[in-house]
Coordinates of C-alpha atoms in Angstrom, one line a residue:
M752 CA 147.6 37.3 57.7
A753 CA 144.7 37.8 60.1
S754 CA 144.5 41.6 59.7
K755 CA 144.1 41.3 55.8
L756 CA 141.3 38.9 55.8
A757 CA 137.6 39.9 54.8
G758 CA 134.1 38.7 54.5
R759 CA 133.4 35.3 55.6
K760 CA 136.9 34.7 56.0
L761 CA 137.2 36.6 58.9
Y762 CA 133.9 35.6 60.1
Y763 CA 134.8 31.9 59.9
T764 CA 138.0 32.6 61.4
I765 CA 137.2 34.4 64.4
N766 CA 134.0 31.7 64.7
A767 CA 137.4 28.9 64.9
V768 CA 139.1 30.8 67.5
A769 CA 136.4 31.3 69.9
G770 CA 135.7 27.9 69.4
L771 CA 139.2 27.3 70.9
A772 CA 138.0 29.1 74.1
I773 CA 134.3 27.1 74.1
F774 CA 136.5 23.6 73.4
F775 CA 138.2 24.5 76.9
F776 CA 135.3 25.1 78.5
G777 CA 134.1 21.8 77.8
Y778 CA 137.0 19.9 78.8
D779 CA 137.4 21.4 81.9
Q780 CA 133.6 20.6 82.7
G781 CA 134.2 17.5 81.3
M782 CA 137.4 16.0 82.4
M783 CA 136.8 15.8 86.2
G784 CA 134.2 12.7 85.6
G785 CA 137.5 10.8 84.8
V786 CA 139.7 12.2 87.5
N787 CA 137.4 11.5 89.8
T788 CA 137.7 7.8 89.3
S789 CA 141.2 7.4 89.1
P790 CA 142.7 5.5 91.9
D791 CA 145.7 7.8 92.1
Y792 CA 143.4 10.6 93.0
V793 CA 141.0 9.3 95.4
R794 CA 143.9 8.1 97.5
V795 CA 145.8 11.3 97.3
M796 CA 142.7 12.9 97.8
K797 CA 141.6 10.5 100.8
L798 CA 138.0 10.3 98.7
G799 CA 137.4 6.4 99.6
Y800 CA 139.9 3.6 98.5
S801 CA 140.1 0.9 95.4
T802 CA 139.5 -2.6 94.8
Y803 CA 140.9 -5.1 92.0
E804 CA 138.3 -6.3 89.9
G805 CA 139.9 -8.9 87.2
P806 CA 142.1 -7.9 84.5
S807 CA 139.1 -7.0 82.7
E808 CA 137.3 -4.3 85.2
G809 CA 141.3 -3.0 86.5
Y810 CA 140.8 -1.1 89.6
V811 CA 137.7 0.3 90.5
A812 CA 138.0 3.8 93.0
T813 CA 135.2 3.4 95.9
I814 CA 134.0 6.5 97.4
T815 CA 133.6 7.3 101.1
E816 CA 133.4 10.5 101.4
P817 CA 131.1 11.9 98.7
T818 CA 130.6 14.9 99.9
R819 CA 134.7 15.7 99.9
Q820 CA 134.0 14.8 96.3
G821 CA 131.5 17.1 95.1
G822 CA 132.9 20.3 97.2
I823 CA 136.2 19.5 95.2
V824 CA 134.0 19.9 92.3
S825 CA 131.6 22.2 92.5
I826 CA 134.4 24.9 94.3
Y827 CA 135.0 25.8 90.8
Y828 CA 131.5 27.3 90.0
F829 CA 132.8 29.2 93.0
G830 CA 135.1 30.9 91.0
T831 CA 133.6 31.0 87.7
L832 CA 131.0 33.1 90.1
L833 CA 133.5 35.1 91.1
G834 CA 135.7 35.2 87.0
C835 CA 132.4 35.9 85.8
L836 CA 132.0 39.2 87.6
M837 CA 135.2 40.7 87.5
G838 CA 135.1 39.8 83.3
G839 CA 132.4 41.8 82.7
V840 CA 133.6 44.5 84.5
L841 CA 137.5 44.2 82.8
G842 CA 135.4 43.3 79.5
D843 CA 133.3 46.6 79.3
R844 CA 136.4 48.9 81.1
L845 CA 139.4 47.2 78.8
G846 CA 137.7 45.8 75.3
R847 CA 136.9 42.2 74.6
I848 CA 140.5 40.9 73.9
K849 CA 142.1 41.7 76.1
T850 CA 139.9 40.5 79.0
M851 CA 139.9 37.1 77.6
I852 CA 143.8 37.5 77.3
L853 CA 143.8 37.9 80.8
G854 CA 141.4 35.2 81.9
S855 CA 143.1 32.6 79.6
L856 CA 146.3 34.0 82.0
W857 CA 143.9 32.9 85.4
V858 CA 143.5 29.3 83.5
L859 CA 146.7 28.5 82.7
F860 CA 147.6 29.4 86.2
G861 CA 144.8 27.6 88.1
A862 CA 145.8 24.2 85.8
A863 CA 149.0 24.1 86.9
L864 CA 148.0 24.3 90.3
Q865 CA 145.7 21.6 89.7
C866 CA 147.6 19.1 88.0
S867 CA 150.5 19.4 91.1
A868 CA 147.9 19.2 93.6
Q869 CA 149.4 16.9 96.9
N870 CA 146.1 17.3 98.8
I871 CA 142.6 18.5 99.0
A872 CA 143.3 22.3 100.3
W873 CA 145.7 22.2 97.4
M874 CA 143.7 20.8 94.4
C875 CA 140.1 23.6 95.9
C876 CA 142.3 26.8 95.9
A877 CA 143.6 25.3 92.3
R878 CA 139.9 24.5 91.5
I879 CA 139.0 28.5 92.4
I880 CA 141.4 30.2 90.3
N881 CA 140.7 27.8 87.6
G882 CA 137.0 28.8 87.6
I883 CA 137.8 32.4 87.8
G884 CA 139.9 32.5 84.6
T885 CA 137.1 30.2 83.2
G886 CA 134.0 33.3 83.7
H887 CA 135.7 35.9 82.6
L888 CA 136.2 33.7 79.2
N889 CA 132.7 32.2 79.7
A890 CA 131.4 35.9 80.0
I891 CA 133.2 37.7 77.5
V892 CA 133.4 34.9 74.4
P893 CA 130.1 34.8 73.8
V894 CA 129.6 38.2 73.8
W895 CA 132.6 39.2 71.3
S896 CA 130.9 36.6 69.2
A897 CA 127.5 38.1 69.3
E898 CA 129.3 41.5 68.6
V899 CA 130.5 40.6 65.5
A900 CA 128.4 38.3 64.1
T901 CA 124.9 39.7 61.6
H902 CA 121.7 39.5 63.2
T903 CA 120.4 36.6 61.2
S904 CA 123.3 34.4 61.8
R905 CA 124.0 35.6 65.6
G906 CA 122.5 32.2 67.0
A907 CA 124.1 29.7 64.7
F908 CA 127.6 31.8 64.9
I909 CA 127.4 31.0 68.9
A910 CA 126.0 27.4 68.7
S911 CA 128.8 26.5 65.7
E912 CA 130.8 27.3 68.7
F913 CA 128.9 24.7 71.6
T914 CA 129.7 22.0 68.9
L915 CA 133.2 21.9 69.9
N916 CA 132.2 22.5 73.4
I917 CA 131.1 19.3 73.4
F918 CA 134.0 17.7 71.7
G919 CA 135.9 18.9 74.6
V920 CA 133.9 17.0 77.0
V921 CA 134.1 14.4 74.5
V922 CA 138.2 14.3 74.3
A923 CA 138.3 15.1 77.9
Y924 CA 136.3 11.4 78.4
W925 CA 138.2 8.8 75.7
L926 CA 141.4 10.8 77.0
E927 CA 140.5 9.4 80.3
F928 CA 138.9 6.1 79.5
G929 CA 142.5 5.8 77.0
L930 CA 144.9 6.2 80.0
G931 CA 143.1 3.7 82.4
F932 CA 144.7 1.0 80.4
I933 CA 148.3 3.0 81.1
G934 CA 149.8 -0.1 83.5
D935 CA 147.7 -1.6 86.0
G936 CA 145.3 1.6 86.2
T937 CA 146.5 3.4 89.3
S938 CA 149.1 5.8 87.9
Q939 CA 149.5 9.5 88.6
V940 CA 149.4 10.2 85.0
R941 CA 145.9 8.9 84.3
W942 CA 144.5 12.2 86.0
R943 CA 148.1 14.4 86.0
F944 CA 147.6 14.9 82.4
P945 CA 144.1 15.3 81.9
I946 CA 144.3 18.3 83.8
A947 CA 147.6 19.4 82.2
F948 CA 146.4 18.6 78.8
Q949 CA 143.2 21.6 79.0
I950 CA 146.8 24.2 78.9
L951 CA 147.3 23.1 75.5
P952 CA 144.1 25.2 74.1
V953 CA 144.1 27.7 76.0
L954 CA 147.6 28.8 74.6
A955 CA 146.5 28.2 71.1
F956 CA 143.9 30.3 72.1
M957 CA 145.9 32.9 73.7
A958 CA 148.3 33.3 70.7
C959 CA 145.4 34.2 68.2
L960 CA 144.1 36.2 70.4
P961 CA 146.2 39.3 69.4
M962 CA 145.7 38.7 65.8
M963 CA 141.8 39.0 66.4
P964 CA 139.5 42.3 65.4
E965 CA 138.5 43.8 68.5
S966 CA 134.4 44.0 69.0
P967 CA 133.4 47.3 66.8
R968 CA 130.8 47.9 68.7
W969 CA 132.7 48.3 72.0
L970 CA 135.4 50.2 70.1
I971 CA 132.1 53.0 69.0
K972 CA 131.6 52.8 72.5
M973 CA 134.9 54.0 73.3
G974 CA 135.1 56.4 70.8
R975 CA 137.4 54.8 68.2
N976 CA 134.9 55.3 65.2
A977 CA 137.3 54.6 62.7
E978 CA 138.7 51.7 63.8
A979 CA 135.3 50.8 64.6
R980 CA 134.4 51.4 60.6
E981 CA 137.3 49.6 59.0
I982 CA 136.3 46.2 61.3
L983 CA 132.6 46.5 60.3
G984 CA 133.8 46.7 56.3
R985 CA 135.7 43.6 56.7
L986 CA 133.7 41.7 58.2
R987 CA 130.1 42.7 56.1
S988 CA 131.9 43.0 52.9
E989 CA 134.2 40.1 51.3
D990 CA 136.6 43.0 49.8
G991 CA 136.9 45.2 53.7
N992 CA 134.5 48.1 51.8
V993 CA 134.4 49.9 54.8
E994 CA 131.4 51.8 52.7
A995 CA 129.9 48.8 51.9
D996 CA 125.6 49.1 52.5
R997 CA 125.5 46.6 55.6
A998 CA 129.1 48.0 57.0
V999 CA 127.4 51.6 56.9
R1000 CA 123.7 51.1 58.0
E1001 CA 125.3 49.4 60.8
Y1002 CA 127.6 51.5 61.8
D1003 CA 125.3 54.1 61.7
E1004 CA 122.3 51.9 63.8
I1005 CA 125.4 51.6 66.2
V1006 CA 126.5 55.1 67.1
E1007 CA 123.0 56.6 67.2
T1008 CA 122.7 53.7 70.3
V1009 CA 125.6 54.2 72.1
A1010 CA 124.2 57.8 72.2
L1011 CA 121.9 57.3 73.6
E1012 CA 123.3 55.0 76.1
K1013 CA 125.6 57.5 77.4
E1014 CA 122.9 59.5 78.6
H1015 CA 122.0 56.9 81.2
A1016 CA 125.7 56.1 82.3
S1017 CA 124.7 55.9 85.8
R1018 CA 123.1 52.8 86.1
N1019 CA 126.6 50.4 84.9
S1020 CA 127.3 49.4 88.1
Y1021 CA 126.3 45.5 88.6
L1022 CA 124.0 46.6 91.4
S1023 CA 121.9 49.4 89.7
M1024 CA 121.5 46.6 86.9
F1025 CA 120.3 44.6 89.4
F1026 CA 117.9 47.2 90.8
G1027 CA 117.6 48.6 88.0
R1028 CA 118.7 52.0 89.2
N1029 CA 119.0 55.3 86.7
D1030 CA 118.5 52.8 83.2
G1031 CA 116.1 56.0 81.9
G1032 CA 113.0 53.3 80.9
L1033 CA 115.2 50.5 79.3
H1034 CA 114.6 48.1 82.0
V1035 CA 118.0 46.5 82.7
A1036 CA 117.0 45.1 86.0
R1037 CA 114.2 43.3 83.9
R1038 CA 117.2 41.7 81.8
V1039 CA 119.3 40.8 84.1
Q1040 CA 116.8 38.8 85.7
L1041 CA 115.8 36.8 82.9
S1042 CA 119.3 36.3 82.0
I1043 CA 119.8 34.5 85.6
W1044 CA 117.4 32.6 85.9
L1045 CA 117.1 31.1 82.2
Q1046 CA 120.5 30.0 83.0
I1047 CA 119.6 28.3 86.9
V1048 CA 116.8 26.5 84.7
Q1049 CA 119.1 25.6 82.2
E1050 CA 120.3 23.6 85.2
W1051 CA 117.3 22.4 86.5
V1052 CA 115.8 20.7 83.4
G1053 CA 118.0 18.3 84.5
I1054 CA 121.4 18.3 82.2
A1055 CA 123.2 17.8 85.6
A1056 CA 121.0 14.9 86.9
I1057 CA 121.6 12.9 83.3
T1058 CA 125.7 13.4 84.0
V1059 CA 125.7 12.3 87.6
Y1060 CA 122.9 8.9 87.0
A1061 CA 123.5 7.9 83.1
P1062 CA 125.9 5.5 84.4
T1063 CA 124.1 4.4 87.4
I1064 CA 121.6 3.5 84.3
F1065 CA 124.3 1.2 82.7
A1066 CA 125.1 -0.3 85.3
E1067 CA 121.7 -1.7 86.4
A1068 CA 121.0 -2.6 83.1
G1069 CA 123.3 -5.6 83.5
Y1070 CA 126.2 -4.0 81.9
G1071 CA 129.6 -4.1 83.2
A1072 CA 131.9 -1.0 84.3
R1073 CA 134.1 -1.1 80.9
K1074 CA 130.9 -1.4 78.8
S1075 CA 129.4 1.6 81.2
Q1076 CA 132.1 3.4 80.0
W1077 CA 131.6 2.9 76.7
L1078 CA 127.9 4.0 76.5
S1079 CA 128.5 7.2 78.4
G1080 CA 131.4 7.6 75.9
L1081 CA 128.6 7.0 73.0
N1082 CA 126.2 9.4 74.9
D1083 CA 128.9 11.9 74.7
I1084 CA 128.8 11.9 70.8
T1085 CA 125.7 11.5 70.4
Y1086 CA 125.7 15.3 72.8
M1087 CA 128.2 16.7 70.5
L1088 CA 126.6 15.3 66.9
S1089 CA 123.0 16.7 68.7
T1090 CA 124.2 20.5 68.7
L1091 CA 124.3 20.7 65.2
L1092 CA 120.8 20.5 64.8
A1093 CA 120.9 23.6 67.0
V1094 CA 123.2 25.6 64.2
V1095 CA 120.5 24.7 61.5
T1096 CA 117.4 25.4 63.7
I1097 CA 118.5 28.2 66.3
D1098 CA 118.3 31.4 64.1
R1099 CA 115.3 29.9 61.6
L1100 CA 113.1 28.3 64.6
G1101 CA 113.9 30.8 66.6
R1102 CA 115.0 30.9 70.5
R1103 CA 111.1 30.8 72.0
V1104 CA 110.2 27.9 70.0
G1105 CA 113.9 26.1 70.8
L1106 CA 113.3 26.0 74.3
W1107 CA 109.4 24.8 74.4
W1108 CA 110.1 22.0 71.6
G1109 CA 113.4 21.1 73.9
A1110 CA 111.5 21.0 77.3
V1111 CA 109.1 19.0 76.2
G1112 CA 111.4 16.6 74.6
Q1113 CA 113.0 16.3 77.9
G1114 CA 110.5 16.5 79.8
I1115 CA 109.2 13.1 78.3
S1116 CA 113.0 11.1 78.4
L1117 CA 113.2 12.1 82.0
I1118 CA 110.2 10.5 82.9
L1119 CA 110.3 7.9 81.4
A1120 CA 114.0 7.0 82.3
G1121 CA 112.9 7.4 85.8
A1122 CA 109.8 5.0 85.3
F1123 CA 112.1 2.2 83.7
S1124 CA 115.1 3.2 86.1
R1125 CA 112.5 2.1 88.7
L1126 CA 111.1 -1.1 86.5
L1127 CA 114.7 -2.0 86.2
K1128 CA 114.9 -2.0 90.4
D1129 CA 111.6 -3.8 90.5
H1130 CA 112.5 -6.9 87.9
P1131 CA 115.6 -7.4 87.5
E1132 CA 115.0 -10.7 85.5
K1133 CA 114.3 -8.2 82.7
A1134 CA 116.8 -5.7 83.5
A1135 CA 117.9 -6.4 79.6
Q1136 CA 114.7 -4.7 78.2
Y1137 CA 113.6 -1.9 80.9
G1138 CA 118.0 -1.4 81.3
G1139 CA 117.7 -0.9 77.1
A1140 CA 114.4 1.1 77.5
A1141 CA 116.1 3.6 80.0
A1142 CA 119.2 4.1 78.7
F1143 CA 117.4 4.9 75.2
F1144 CA 116.0 7.9 77.4
V1145 CA 118.6 9.0 78.1
F1146 CA 120.8 9.1 74.9
L1147 CA 117.3 11.1 73.8
Y1148 CA 117.3 13.2 76.3
T1149 CA 120.9 14.0 75.7
F1150 CA 119.7 14.4 72.1
V1151 CA 117.4 17.1 72.8
F1152 CA 119.3 18.8 75.3
G1153 CA 121.8 19.6 72.9
A1154 CA 120.0 20.8 70.3
T1155 CA 118.4 23.6 72.2
W1156 CA 118.9 24.3 76.3
L1157 CA 122.6 23.7 75.7
T1158 CA 123.3 26.2 73.7
I1159 CA 119.7 29.3 73.9
P1160 CA 120.6 30.2 77.2
W1161 CA 124.0 31.2 76.6
V1162 CA 123.1 32.9 73.3
Y1163 CA 120.4 35.2 75.4
P1164 CA 122.1 37.2 77.5
T1165 CA 125.0 38.1 74.9
E1166 CA 121.5 39.7 72.9
T1167 CA 119.1 41.3 75.5
F1168 CA 121.4 44.0 77.2
P1169 CA 122.5 47.6 75.8
L1170 CA 125.9 47.9 74.4
E1171 CA 127.0 50.5 77.4
V1172 CA 126.4 46.5 80.2
R1173 CA 126.8 44.0 77.8
A1174 CA 129.8 42.3 79.3
K1175 CA 128.0 42.9 82.8
G1176 CA 125.0 42.1 81.7
N1177 CA 126.4 38.4 80.3
A1178 CA 128.7 38.1 83.5
F1179 CA 125.1 38.1 84.9
G1180 CA 123.7 35.1 82.8
V1181 CA 127.6 33.3 83.4
F1182 CA 126.7 34.0 87.6
G1183 CA 123.0 32.3 87.1
W1184 CA 125.1 29.3 85.3
S1185 CA 127.4 29.0 88.3
I1186 CA 124.9 29.4 90.7
G1187 CA 122.4 26.3 89.2
N1188 CA 125.6 24.0 89.1
G1189 CA 127.2 24.3 92.1
W1190 CA 124.2 24.0 94.1
L1191 CA 123.2 20.5 92.2
T1192 CA 126.7 19.4 92.1
L1193 CA 125.9 19.1 96.0
L1194 CA 121.6 18.9 95.9
N1195 CA 122.6 15.9 92.6
P1196 CA 124.2 13.1 95.4
V1197 CA 121.7 13.5 97.8
M1198 CA 118.6 13.4 96.2
F1199 CA 119.3 10.3 94.2
N1200 CA 120.4 8.9 97.6
R1201 CA 117.4 9.6 99.5
I1202 CA 114.5 9.5 96.4
G1203 CA 116.3 7.4 93.7
E1204 CA 115.2 7.4 90.0
N1205 CA 112.0 9.9 91.4
T1206 CA 114.5 12.5 91.0
L1207 CA 114.4 12.4 87.5
H1208 CA 110.7 12.7 88.0
I1209 CA 110.9 16.4 89.7
F1210 CA 113.6 17.1 86.6
G1211 CA 111.5 15.7 84.2
A1212 CA 108.1 17.9 85.8
I1213 CA 110.4 20.9 86.1
N1214 CA 110.7 20.9 81.9
F1215 CA 106.9 21.5 81.5
L1216 CA 107.0 24.4 84.2
S1217 CA 109.7 25.8 82.4
I1218 CA 107.1 26.2 79.2
P1219 CA 104.4 28.8 80.4
L1220 CA 107.8 30.8 81.6
V1221 CA 109.5 31.1 78.8
W1222 CA 105.6 32.2 77.1
A1223 CA 104.9 34.5 79.1
F1224 CA 108.3 36.4 79.9
Y1225 CA 111.1 35.8 77.5
P1226 CA 110.7 37.2 74.2
E1227 CA 111.9 36.3 71.0
T1228 CA 115.4 37.9 69.7
A1229 CA 116.2 35.7 66.8
N1230 CA 116.8 37.8 63.5
R1231 CA 116.7 41.3 65.6
T1232 CA 119.7 43.6 65.9
L1233 CA 121.1 44.1 69.1
E1234 CA 120.6 47.5 68.5
E1235 CA 117.2 47.0 68.3
M1236 CA 116.8 45.1 71.7
D1237 CA 116.1 48.2 73.4
Y1238 CA 112.7 48.6 71.2
L1239 CA 111.7 45.4 73.6
F1240 CA 112.0 46.0 76.6
M1241 CA 111.9 49.6 77.1
S1242 CA 108.3 48.1 78.1
K1243 CA 107.0 49.3 80.8
S1244 CA 105.2 45.8 80.8
P1245 CA 107.5 42.4 81.5
F1246 CA 105.0 40.2 79.5
V1247 CA 105.8 39.3 76.2
W1248 CA 102.9 40.0 74.1
D1249 CA 103.2 44.1 75.3
E1250 CA 106.9 43.8 74.5
E1251 CA 106.1 42.5 71.4
E1252 CA 103.9 45.5 70.6
N1253 CA 105.6 48.3 72.3
F1254 CA 108.9 46.7 69.6
R1255 CA 106.5 47.2 66.3
R1256 CA 105.1 50.5 67.3
M1257 CA 108.6 52.4 67.7
K1258 CA 110.4 49.6 65.1
E1259 CA 107.4 51.9 63.0
E1260 CA 108.4 55.5 65.4
A1261 CA 112.1 55.1 63.7
E1262 CA 111.8 53.7 60.1
R1263 CA 109.0 56.6 59.5
S1264 CA 111.6 58.9 61.1
R1265 CA 114.4 58.1 58.9
I1266 CA 112.6 58.5 55.8
E1267 CA 111.9 62.2 56.8
G1268 CA 115.0 63.0 57.3
K1269 CA 116.6 61.3 54.5
T1270 CA 113.6 63.4 52.2
A1271 CA 114.4 66.9 54.6
G1272 CA 118.2 66.3 53.6
E1273 CA 119.1 65.7 57.3
P1274 CA 120.6 62.5 59.6
G1275 CA 117.2 62.1 61.1
T1276 CA 115.7 62.0 64.5
P1277 CA 118.2 60.4 66.9
A1278 CA 117.5 57.2 68.6
S1279 CA 117.5 58.3 71.5
E1280 CA 114.2 60.5 70.8
V1281 CA 112.1 57.8 69.1
V1282 CA 112.7 55.7 72.1
N1283 CA 112.0 58.0 74.8
V1284 CA 108.9 59.3 72.5
G1285 CA 107.9 55.3 72.1
D1286 CA 108.1 54.6 76.3
E1287 CA 105.7 57.9 76.4
K1288 CA 102.8 55.9 74.7
N1289 CA 103.6 53.1 76.0

């Protein structure tokens, strides 16, 4: 049936299938929060002890080995770091579909090992294997999505998948919350079942993949032009017409770009990309740095801190353990709903505006959440007022982050790299995300232990520091085709205003050459010649 779909039906089907992988990704991240508080897990991994707090609260785990607990969580990101680099290579060589199937197999193996773990060494090895699979999927699924989407809806296409990502977090949270009421809350099921549950969406994803179309851009890169034309026809017309104007125009642009990029194939290794060797003036190294640092900054704008500290704020506000859990669950639902705003705004307002207003909203929310947390400690008699205010700003921060910084750093690396190295380029973005997550997973407990709520002020300040960074170095990518991105980054200057000027001039050169070519009855000047002319001028 999937091979007969065309137009919007095919578009939405691809979106839903990619969403299964992103749902798993969110579930896998959210799952460990509940697992870490399971009394039996704490006992098996020798992380602390549990005490019975009465029928209303049940058994509550006390962690005496926070470094060991944090190590189990953070070692997963070492796996994603390895997996994204492996997935980037395989994605460019084997294709998007085959690489996603391989990543899913890694995930299934890792999940099976995790849910059967009997000690900390076993668990850590399983977490690394699971992380390798997740790294494969994180590197390739957004690239596949970006390459089949239209340039005017590319951001919304990927942002809608992240609604499912946070839905995965919500499902993980409430599933584990419910399992806490089974028996006296100390059974193995409370943590082994949630780990095993992640296998279901991955199996569904794997079952759908063989029926999904390969990226037409990758097919053209591999010389399989006839297949690419057929898929583009199905994607860009409701009746699957390969001669549809949109499909033909996009096909021609991709073919020209592939011809240009093959002239610089020697730049395709990770080292060449990182150091910008032999890139023919395409400045791939600049794109690598932008992708890595945007993902690192995404973690440093405070989401990891809020995830860690929100339950503490709710507890200090006078809410019991159960009520604090309810509030944390409601905060996750707010998080999920906020991603719908990203779907609406990410293409209309653009990436830069989203990062700007997100940074302002997040910075204000973190600073005020930290201030009211301080007042809450100094004036416990006013816990209801100050605690309620702190909780409100936690909710506000989560909403703004979900509408802006959650999705944009994942979309940006899928758009900015040349086709020849797009999977590896996005892998660099996942590399930065893995570093940022792993770093802060270990650092956050130390910061909160030493400086308490002032940690939130530090992250709040970083939000405001990110604004000039985006203004100066991150050009707009919304509503531009993937083939036009070279026009931006061919500029010798890394500053946005110079890149925009270079884009305008080179776009005019390309349009003029096409018009002249049509007038003369010839195909027109190839994109490679237009690029070289523009580069010399700049």
